[in-house]
Short mmCIF file of C-alpha atoms in Angstrom, two decimals:
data_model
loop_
_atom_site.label_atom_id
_atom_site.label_comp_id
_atom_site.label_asym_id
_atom_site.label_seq_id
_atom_site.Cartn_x
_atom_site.Cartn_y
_atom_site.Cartn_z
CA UNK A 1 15.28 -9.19 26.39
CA UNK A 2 12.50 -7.90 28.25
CA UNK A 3 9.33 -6.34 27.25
CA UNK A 4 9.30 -2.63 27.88
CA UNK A 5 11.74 -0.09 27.86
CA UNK A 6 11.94 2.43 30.71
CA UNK A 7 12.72 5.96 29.68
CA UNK A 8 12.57 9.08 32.14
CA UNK A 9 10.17 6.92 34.22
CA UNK A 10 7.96 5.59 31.80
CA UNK A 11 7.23 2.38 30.72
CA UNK A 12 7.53 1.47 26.40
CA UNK A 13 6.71 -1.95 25.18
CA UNK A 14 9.10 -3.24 23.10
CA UNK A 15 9.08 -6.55 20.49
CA UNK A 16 10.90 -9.52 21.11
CA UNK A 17 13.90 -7.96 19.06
CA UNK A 18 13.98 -4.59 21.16
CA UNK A 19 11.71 -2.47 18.50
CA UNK A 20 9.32 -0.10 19.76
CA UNK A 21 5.91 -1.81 19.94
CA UNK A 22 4.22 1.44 19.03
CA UNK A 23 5.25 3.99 16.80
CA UNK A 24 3.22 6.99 18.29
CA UNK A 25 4.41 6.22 21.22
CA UNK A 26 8.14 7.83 20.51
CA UNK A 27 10.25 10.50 22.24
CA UNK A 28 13.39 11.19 21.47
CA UNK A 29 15.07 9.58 24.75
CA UNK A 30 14.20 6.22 23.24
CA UNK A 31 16.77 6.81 21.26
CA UNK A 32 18.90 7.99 23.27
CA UNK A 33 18.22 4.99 26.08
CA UNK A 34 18.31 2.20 23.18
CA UNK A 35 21.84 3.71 21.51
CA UNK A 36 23.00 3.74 25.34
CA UNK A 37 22.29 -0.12 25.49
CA UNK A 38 24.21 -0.65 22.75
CA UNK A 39 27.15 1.27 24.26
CA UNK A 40 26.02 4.28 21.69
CA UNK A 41 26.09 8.19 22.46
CA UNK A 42 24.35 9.39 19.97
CA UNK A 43 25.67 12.84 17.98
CA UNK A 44 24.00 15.00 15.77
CA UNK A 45 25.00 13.05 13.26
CA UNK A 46 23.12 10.02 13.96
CA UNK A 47 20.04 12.26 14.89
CA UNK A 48 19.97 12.89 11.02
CA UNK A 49 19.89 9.85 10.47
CA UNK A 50 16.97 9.19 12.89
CA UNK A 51 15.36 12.04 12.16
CA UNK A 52 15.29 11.25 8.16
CA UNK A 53 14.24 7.98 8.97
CA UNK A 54 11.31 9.08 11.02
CA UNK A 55 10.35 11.74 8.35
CA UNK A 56 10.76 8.82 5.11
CA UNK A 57 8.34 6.33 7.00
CA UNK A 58 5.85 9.24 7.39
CA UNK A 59 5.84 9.84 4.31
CA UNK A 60 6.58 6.25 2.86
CA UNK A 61 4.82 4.15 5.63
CA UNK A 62 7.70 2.08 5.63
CA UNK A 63 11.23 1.63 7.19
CA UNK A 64 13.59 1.07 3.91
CA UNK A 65 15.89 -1.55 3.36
CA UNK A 66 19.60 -0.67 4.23
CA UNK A 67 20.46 0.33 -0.04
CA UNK A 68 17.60 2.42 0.15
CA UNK A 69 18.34 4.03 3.07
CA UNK A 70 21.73 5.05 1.76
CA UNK A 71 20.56 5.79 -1.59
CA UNK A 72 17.85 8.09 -0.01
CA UNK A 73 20.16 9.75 2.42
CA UNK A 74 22.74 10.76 -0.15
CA UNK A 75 19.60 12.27 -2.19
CA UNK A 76 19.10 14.21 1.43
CA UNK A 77 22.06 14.41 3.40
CA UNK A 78 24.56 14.37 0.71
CA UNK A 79 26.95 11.83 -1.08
CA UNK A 80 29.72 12.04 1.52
CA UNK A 81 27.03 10.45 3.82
CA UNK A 82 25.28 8.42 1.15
CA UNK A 83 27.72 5.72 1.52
CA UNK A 84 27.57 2.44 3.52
CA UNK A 85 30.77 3.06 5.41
CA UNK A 86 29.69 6.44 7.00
CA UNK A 87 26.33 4.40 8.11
CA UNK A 88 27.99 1.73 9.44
CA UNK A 89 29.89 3.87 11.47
CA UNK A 90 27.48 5.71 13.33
CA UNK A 91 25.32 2.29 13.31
CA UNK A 92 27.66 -0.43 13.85
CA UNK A 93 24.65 -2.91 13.64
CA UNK A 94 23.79 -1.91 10.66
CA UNK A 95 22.00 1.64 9.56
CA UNK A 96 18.91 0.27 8.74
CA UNK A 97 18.15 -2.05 11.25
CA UNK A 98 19.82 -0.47 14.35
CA UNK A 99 18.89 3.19 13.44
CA UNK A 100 15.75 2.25 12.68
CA UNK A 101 14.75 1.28 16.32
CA UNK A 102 16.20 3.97 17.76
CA UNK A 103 13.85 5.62 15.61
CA UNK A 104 10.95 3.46 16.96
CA UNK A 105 10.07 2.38 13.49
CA UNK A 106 9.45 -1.56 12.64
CA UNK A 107 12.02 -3.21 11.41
CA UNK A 108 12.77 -2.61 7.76
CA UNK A 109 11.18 -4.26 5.10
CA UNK A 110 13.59 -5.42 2.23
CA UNK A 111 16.02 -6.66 4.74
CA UNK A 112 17.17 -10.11 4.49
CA UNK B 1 26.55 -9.39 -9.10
CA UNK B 2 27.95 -11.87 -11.24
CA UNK B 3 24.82 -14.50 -11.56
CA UNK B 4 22.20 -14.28 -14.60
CA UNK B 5 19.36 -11.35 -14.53
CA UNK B 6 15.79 -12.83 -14.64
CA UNK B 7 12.69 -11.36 -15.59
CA UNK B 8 10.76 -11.33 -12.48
CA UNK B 9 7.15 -10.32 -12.95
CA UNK B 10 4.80 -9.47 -10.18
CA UNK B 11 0.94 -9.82 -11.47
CA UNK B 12 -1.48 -8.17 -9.40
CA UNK B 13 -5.36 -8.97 -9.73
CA UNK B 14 -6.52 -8.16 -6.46
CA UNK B 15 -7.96 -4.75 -4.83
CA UNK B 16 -6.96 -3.15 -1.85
CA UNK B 17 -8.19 -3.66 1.50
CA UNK B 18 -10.42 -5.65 1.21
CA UNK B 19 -7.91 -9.28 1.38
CA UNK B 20 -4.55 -8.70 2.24
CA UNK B 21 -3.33 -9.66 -1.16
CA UNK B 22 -2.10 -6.18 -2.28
CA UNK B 23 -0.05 -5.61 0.76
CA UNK B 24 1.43 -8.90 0.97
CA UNK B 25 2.73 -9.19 -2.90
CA UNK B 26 3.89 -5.08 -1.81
CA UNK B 27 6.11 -6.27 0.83
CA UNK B 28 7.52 -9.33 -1.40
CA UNK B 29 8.13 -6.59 -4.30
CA UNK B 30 10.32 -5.28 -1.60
CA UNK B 31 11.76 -7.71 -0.49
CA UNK B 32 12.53 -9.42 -3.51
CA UNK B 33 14.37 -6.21 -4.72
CA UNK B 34 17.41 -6.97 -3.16
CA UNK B 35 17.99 -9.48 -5.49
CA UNK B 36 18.98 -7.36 -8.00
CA UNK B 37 17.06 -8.68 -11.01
CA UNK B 38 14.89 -7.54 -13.56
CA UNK B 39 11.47 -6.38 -11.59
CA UNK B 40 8.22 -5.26 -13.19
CA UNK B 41 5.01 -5.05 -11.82
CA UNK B 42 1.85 -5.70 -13.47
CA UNK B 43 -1.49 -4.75 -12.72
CA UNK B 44 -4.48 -6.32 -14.02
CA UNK B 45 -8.28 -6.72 -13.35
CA UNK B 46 -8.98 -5.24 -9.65
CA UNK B 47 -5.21 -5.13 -9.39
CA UNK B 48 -5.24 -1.73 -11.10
CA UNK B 49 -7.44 -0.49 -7.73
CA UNK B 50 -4.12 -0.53 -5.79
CA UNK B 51 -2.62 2.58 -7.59
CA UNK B 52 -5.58 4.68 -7.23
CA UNK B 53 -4.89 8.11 -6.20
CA UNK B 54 -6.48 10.36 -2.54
CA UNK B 55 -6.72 6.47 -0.50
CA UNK B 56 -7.35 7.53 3.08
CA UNK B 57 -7.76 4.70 6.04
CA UNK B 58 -8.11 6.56 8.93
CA UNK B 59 -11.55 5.89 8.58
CA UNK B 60 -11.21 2.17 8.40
CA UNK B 61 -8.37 1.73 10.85
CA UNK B 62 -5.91 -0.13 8.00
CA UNK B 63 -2.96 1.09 7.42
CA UNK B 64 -2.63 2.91 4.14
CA UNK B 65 -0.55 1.75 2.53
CA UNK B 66 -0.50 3.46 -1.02
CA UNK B 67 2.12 6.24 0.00
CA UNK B 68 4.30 3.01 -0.31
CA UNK B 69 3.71 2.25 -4.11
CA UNK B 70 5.95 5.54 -4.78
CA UNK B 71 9.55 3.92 -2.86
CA UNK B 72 8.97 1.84 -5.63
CA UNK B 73 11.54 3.37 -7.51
CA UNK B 74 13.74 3.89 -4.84
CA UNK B 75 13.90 0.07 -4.48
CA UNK B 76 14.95 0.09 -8.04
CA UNK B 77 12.05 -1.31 -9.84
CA UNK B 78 12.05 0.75 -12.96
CA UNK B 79 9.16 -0.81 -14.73
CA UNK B 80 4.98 -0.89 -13.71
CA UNK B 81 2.66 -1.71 -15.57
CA UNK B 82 -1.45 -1.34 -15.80
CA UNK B 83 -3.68 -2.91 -18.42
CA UNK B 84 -5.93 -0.41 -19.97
CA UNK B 85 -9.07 -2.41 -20.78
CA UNK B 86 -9.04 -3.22 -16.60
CA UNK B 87 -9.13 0.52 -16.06
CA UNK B 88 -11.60 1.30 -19.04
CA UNK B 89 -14.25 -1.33 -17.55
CA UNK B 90 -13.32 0.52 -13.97
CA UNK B 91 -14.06 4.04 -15.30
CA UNK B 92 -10.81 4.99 -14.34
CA UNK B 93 -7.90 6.49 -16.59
CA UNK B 94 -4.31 7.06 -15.94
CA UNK B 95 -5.08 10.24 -14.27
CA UNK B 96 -6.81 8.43 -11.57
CA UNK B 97 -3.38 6.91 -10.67
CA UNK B 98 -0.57 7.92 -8.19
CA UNK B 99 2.78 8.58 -10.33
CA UNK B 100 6.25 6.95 -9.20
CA UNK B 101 8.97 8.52 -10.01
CA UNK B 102 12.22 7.20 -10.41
CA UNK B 103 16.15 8.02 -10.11
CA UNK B 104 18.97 6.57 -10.97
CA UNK B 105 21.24 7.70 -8.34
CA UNK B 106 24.75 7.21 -10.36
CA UNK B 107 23.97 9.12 -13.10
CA UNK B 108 21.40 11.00 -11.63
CA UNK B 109 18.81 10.13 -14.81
CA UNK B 110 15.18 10.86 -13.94
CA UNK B 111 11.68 9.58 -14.84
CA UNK B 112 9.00 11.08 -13.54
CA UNK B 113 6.08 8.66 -13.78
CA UNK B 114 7.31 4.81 -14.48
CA UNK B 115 3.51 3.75 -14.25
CA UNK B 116 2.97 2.77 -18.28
CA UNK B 117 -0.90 2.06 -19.67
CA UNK B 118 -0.80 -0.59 -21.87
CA UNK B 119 -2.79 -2.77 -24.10
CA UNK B 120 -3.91 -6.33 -23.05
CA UNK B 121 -2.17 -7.88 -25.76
CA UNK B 122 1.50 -6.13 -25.06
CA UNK B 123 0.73 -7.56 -21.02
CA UNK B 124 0.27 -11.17 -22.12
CA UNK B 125 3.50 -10.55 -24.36
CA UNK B 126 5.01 -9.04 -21.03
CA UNK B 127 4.00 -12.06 -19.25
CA UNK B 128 5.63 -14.58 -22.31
CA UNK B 129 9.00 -12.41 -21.94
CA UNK B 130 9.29 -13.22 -18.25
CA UNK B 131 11.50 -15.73 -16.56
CA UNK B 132 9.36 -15.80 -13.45
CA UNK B 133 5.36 -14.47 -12.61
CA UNK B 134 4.65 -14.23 -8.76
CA UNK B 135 0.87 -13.97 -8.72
CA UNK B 136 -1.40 -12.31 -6.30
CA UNK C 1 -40.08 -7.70 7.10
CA UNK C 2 -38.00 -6.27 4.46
CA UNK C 3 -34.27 -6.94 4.37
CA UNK C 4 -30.87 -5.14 4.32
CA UNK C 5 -28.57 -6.88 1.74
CA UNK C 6 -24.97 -6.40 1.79
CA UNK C 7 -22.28 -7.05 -0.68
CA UNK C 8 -18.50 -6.71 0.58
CA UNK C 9 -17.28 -8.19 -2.76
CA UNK C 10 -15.93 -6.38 -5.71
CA UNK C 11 -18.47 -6.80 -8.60
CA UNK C 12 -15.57 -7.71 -10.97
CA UNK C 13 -14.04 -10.35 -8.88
CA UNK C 14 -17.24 -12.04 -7.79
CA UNK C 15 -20.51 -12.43 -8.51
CA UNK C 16 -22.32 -11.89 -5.43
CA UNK C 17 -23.65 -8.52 -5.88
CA UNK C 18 -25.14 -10.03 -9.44
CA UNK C 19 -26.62 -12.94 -7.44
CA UNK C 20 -27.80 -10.36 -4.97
CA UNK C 21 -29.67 -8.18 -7.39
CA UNK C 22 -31.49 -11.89 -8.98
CA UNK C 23 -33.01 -12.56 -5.47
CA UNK C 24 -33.47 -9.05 -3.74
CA UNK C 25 -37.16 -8.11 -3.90
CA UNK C 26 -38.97 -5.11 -4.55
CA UNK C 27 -38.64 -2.00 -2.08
CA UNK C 28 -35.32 -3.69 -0.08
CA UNK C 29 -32.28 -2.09 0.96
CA UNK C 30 -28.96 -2.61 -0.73
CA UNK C 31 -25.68 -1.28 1.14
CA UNK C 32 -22.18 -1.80 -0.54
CA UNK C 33 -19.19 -1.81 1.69
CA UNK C 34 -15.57 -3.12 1.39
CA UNK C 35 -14.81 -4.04 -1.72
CA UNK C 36 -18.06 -3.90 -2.97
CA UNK C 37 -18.08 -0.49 -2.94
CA UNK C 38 -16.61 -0.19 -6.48
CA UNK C 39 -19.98 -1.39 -7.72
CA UNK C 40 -21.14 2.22 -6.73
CA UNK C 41 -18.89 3.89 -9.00
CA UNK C 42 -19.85 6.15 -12.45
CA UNK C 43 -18.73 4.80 -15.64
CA UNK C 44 -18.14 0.73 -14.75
CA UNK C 45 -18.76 -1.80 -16.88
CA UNK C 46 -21.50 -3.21 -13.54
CA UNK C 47 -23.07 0.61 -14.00
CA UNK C 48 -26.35 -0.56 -15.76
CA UNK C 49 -26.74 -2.84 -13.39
CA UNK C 50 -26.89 -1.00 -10.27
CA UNK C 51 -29.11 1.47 -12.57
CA UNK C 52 -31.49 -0.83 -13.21
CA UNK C 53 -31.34 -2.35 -9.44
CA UNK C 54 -31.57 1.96 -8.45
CA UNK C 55 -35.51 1.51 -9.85
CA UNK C 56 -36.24 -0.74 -7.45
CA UNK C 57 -33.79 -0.95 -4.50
CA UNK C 58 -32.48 1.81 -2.26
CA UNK C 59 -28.97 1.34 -2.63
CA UNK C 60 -26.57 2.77 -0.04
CA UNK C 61 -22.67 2.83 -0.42
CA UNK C 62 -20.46 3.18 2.99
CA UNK C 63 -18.34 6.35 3.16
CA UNK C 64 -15.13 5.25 4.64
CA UNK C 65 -14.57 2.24 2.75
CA UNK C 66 -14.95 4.19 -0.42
CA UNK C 67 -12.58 7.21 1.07
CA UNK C 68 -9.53 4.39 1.78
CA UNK C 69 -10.02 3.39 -1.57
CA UNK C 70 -9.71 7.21 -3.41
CA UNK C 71 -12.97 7.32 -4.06
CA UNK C 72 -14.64 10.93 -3.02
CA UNK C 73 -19.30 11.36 -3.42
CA UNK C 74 -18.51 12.61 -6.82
CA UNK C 75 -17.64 9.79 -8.09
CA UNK C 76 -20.74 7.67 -7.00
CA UNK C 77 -24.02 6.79 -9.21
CA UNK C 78 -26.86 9.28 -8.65
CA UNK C 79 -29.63 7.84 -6.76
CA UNK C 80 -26.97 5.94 -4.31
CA UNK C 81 -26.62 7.24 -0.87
CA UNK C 82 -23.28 7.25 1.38
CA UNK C 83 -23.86 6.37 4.73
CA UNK C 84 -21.06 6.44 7.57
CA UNK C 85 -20.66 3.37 10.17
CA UNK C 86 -23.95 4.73 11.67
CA UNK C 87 -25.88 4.56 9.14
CA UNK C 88 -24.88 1.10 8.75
CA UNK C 89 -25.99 0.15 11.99
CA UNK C 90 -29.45 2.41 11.24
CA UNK C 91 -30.04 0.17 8.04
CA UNK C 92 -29.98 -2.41 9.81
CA UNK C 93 -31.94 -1.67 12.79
CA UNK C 94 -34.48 -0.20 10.27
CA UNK C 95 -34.62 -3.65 8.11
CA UNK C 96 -34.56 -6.13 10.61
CA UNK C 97 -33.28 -8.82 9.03
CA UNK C 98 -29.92 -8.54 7.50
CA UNK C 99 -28.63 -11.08 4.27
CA UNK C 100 -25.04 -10.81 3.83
CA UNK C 101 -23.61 -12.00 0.20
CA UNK C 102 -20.10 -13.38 1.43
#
């Protein structure tokens, strides 16, 4: 995997497991370039998800584990979305991990 | 799960900061919460610094990383623990402390502050009671 | 040439700030940073100390370790001044020599 990212022209660093190197440095069509490696349009529905993750770690300073991401998003979102199922659909590589660098956030802590 | 619950007991002694013991037994807290077993979290002696309310890095160019204390519950640890005397010879009280609340998302049962004040003596019975202390 | 002490240790976890005020002489500079900022706090159990060292000393506290830690100027012992990073690097222009207790 390389290094950087390229997105509308621009170069992103990346870590050796594709997460964005710096957090400040997001826009959106990180997201949107990342999810497209990973054969991934992304819907409203997973820009919830991205969105609420972006807003938890700026409030938490952390990315959460996968059971507290779907604990916290069924506090948020609602139960119908609270579940691990609905996650897993939108993130096939799992919601905490995957949506989490789309979100440019580190990789979770808590996940083993 | 189907295995025995332990008491696992995380003892903090260390401030903020200043080593990178407070963050690092953070993150195992954490991590160690997927495990599903009984969690508390003690802090003792300069520990009790960790959970003081208003900390703000910018300044220092750390990350801050006291916002974190209150996912706490979210990661399902249910019980934390200060000793009193450590505060008293601080000059600091409970209401110097950040509150963690915490949900039980089932049944929807609430506490509002899980941080508990307690005498010396109950934390060395605390510390008797457990299975397992990870000190920091 | 007088001398700027520091002490970056908390005064409950170590004893250097206590070893400090032993040797420090007459009329020198004390600043706390780090962790040893807590030794500048009202209402410690190390409070008499840094009163009695406040008689003799000029004791300085630095303002963004304390702010990290919670700690706002109202909480500090009258008599000890908060000084930013560049009043760090005044004190110890000003002192010349600089004795750091590790």
């Amino acid at each position: 995997m390389s290094d950087t990212i390229e997105v509308d022209g621009k170069q992103y660093g990346v870590d050796e497991e594709g997460y964005l190197a710096n957090l400040n440095d997001w826009v959106p069509g990180i997201a949107t370039v990342m999810a497209a490696q990973d054969n991934i349009e992304l819907t409203d529905e997973h820009w919830d998800i991205i969105n609420f993750l972006r807003e938890y770690y700026e409030e938490y300073q952390i990315a959460p584990a996968v059971r507290v991401l779907t604990k916290a998003v069924g506090k948020k979102l609602g139960k119908d979305k609270g579940n691990s199922k609905y996650l897993y659909s939108l993130f096939p590589y799992g919601p905490a991990k995957q949506a989490c660098r789309f979100a440019g956030l580190p990789k979770p802590t808590g996940c083993v | 799960m189907s295995e025995v619950v332990k008491k696992f007991m995380y003892l903090n002694r260390k401030a903020p900061y200043g080593t990178i013991y407070a963050w690092e037994a953070l993150e195992v807290v954490l991590i160690g919460a997927a495990f599903d077993q009984d969690v508390s979290v003690m802090f003792i002696d300069d520990g009790v610094y960790q959970l003081t309310k208003g900390q703000d890095t910018k300044a220092i160019g750390m990350k801050n990383f006291s916002p974190t204390f209150r996912t706490l519950g979210d990661y399902e640890v249910k019980k934390i623990f200060v000793d009193r005397a450590s505060l008293e010879a601080r000059g600091l009280s409970q209401d110097d402390l950040v509150e963690i609340a915490w949900e039980d998302f089932e049944t929807e049962e609430e506490i509002e502050n899980i941080v508990e004040v307690i005498d010396s003596a109950r934390v060395g019975e605390l510390m008797n009671e457990s299975d397992a202390i990870f000190s920091f | 040439m007088s001398i700027l002490h520091t002490v970056n240790k908390s005064p409950f976890e170590r004893n250097a700030l206590e070893s400090c005020l032993k040797f420090a002489t007459d009329g020198s500079a004390l600043l706390l940073f780090e962790d040893g900022v807590y030794a500048a706090l009202k209402g410690t159990a190390v409070e008499p100390h840094v009163n009695d060292a406040l008689a003799r000393l000029k004791v300085y506290v630095l303002g963004p370790d304390l702010q990290a830690r919670g700690f706002s100027a109202e909480r500090i012992i009258e008599g000890v001044s908060v000084v930013d990073y560049a009043g760090f690097v005044d004190l110890a222009a000003e002192n010349g020599k600089v004795q750091a207790w590790l």
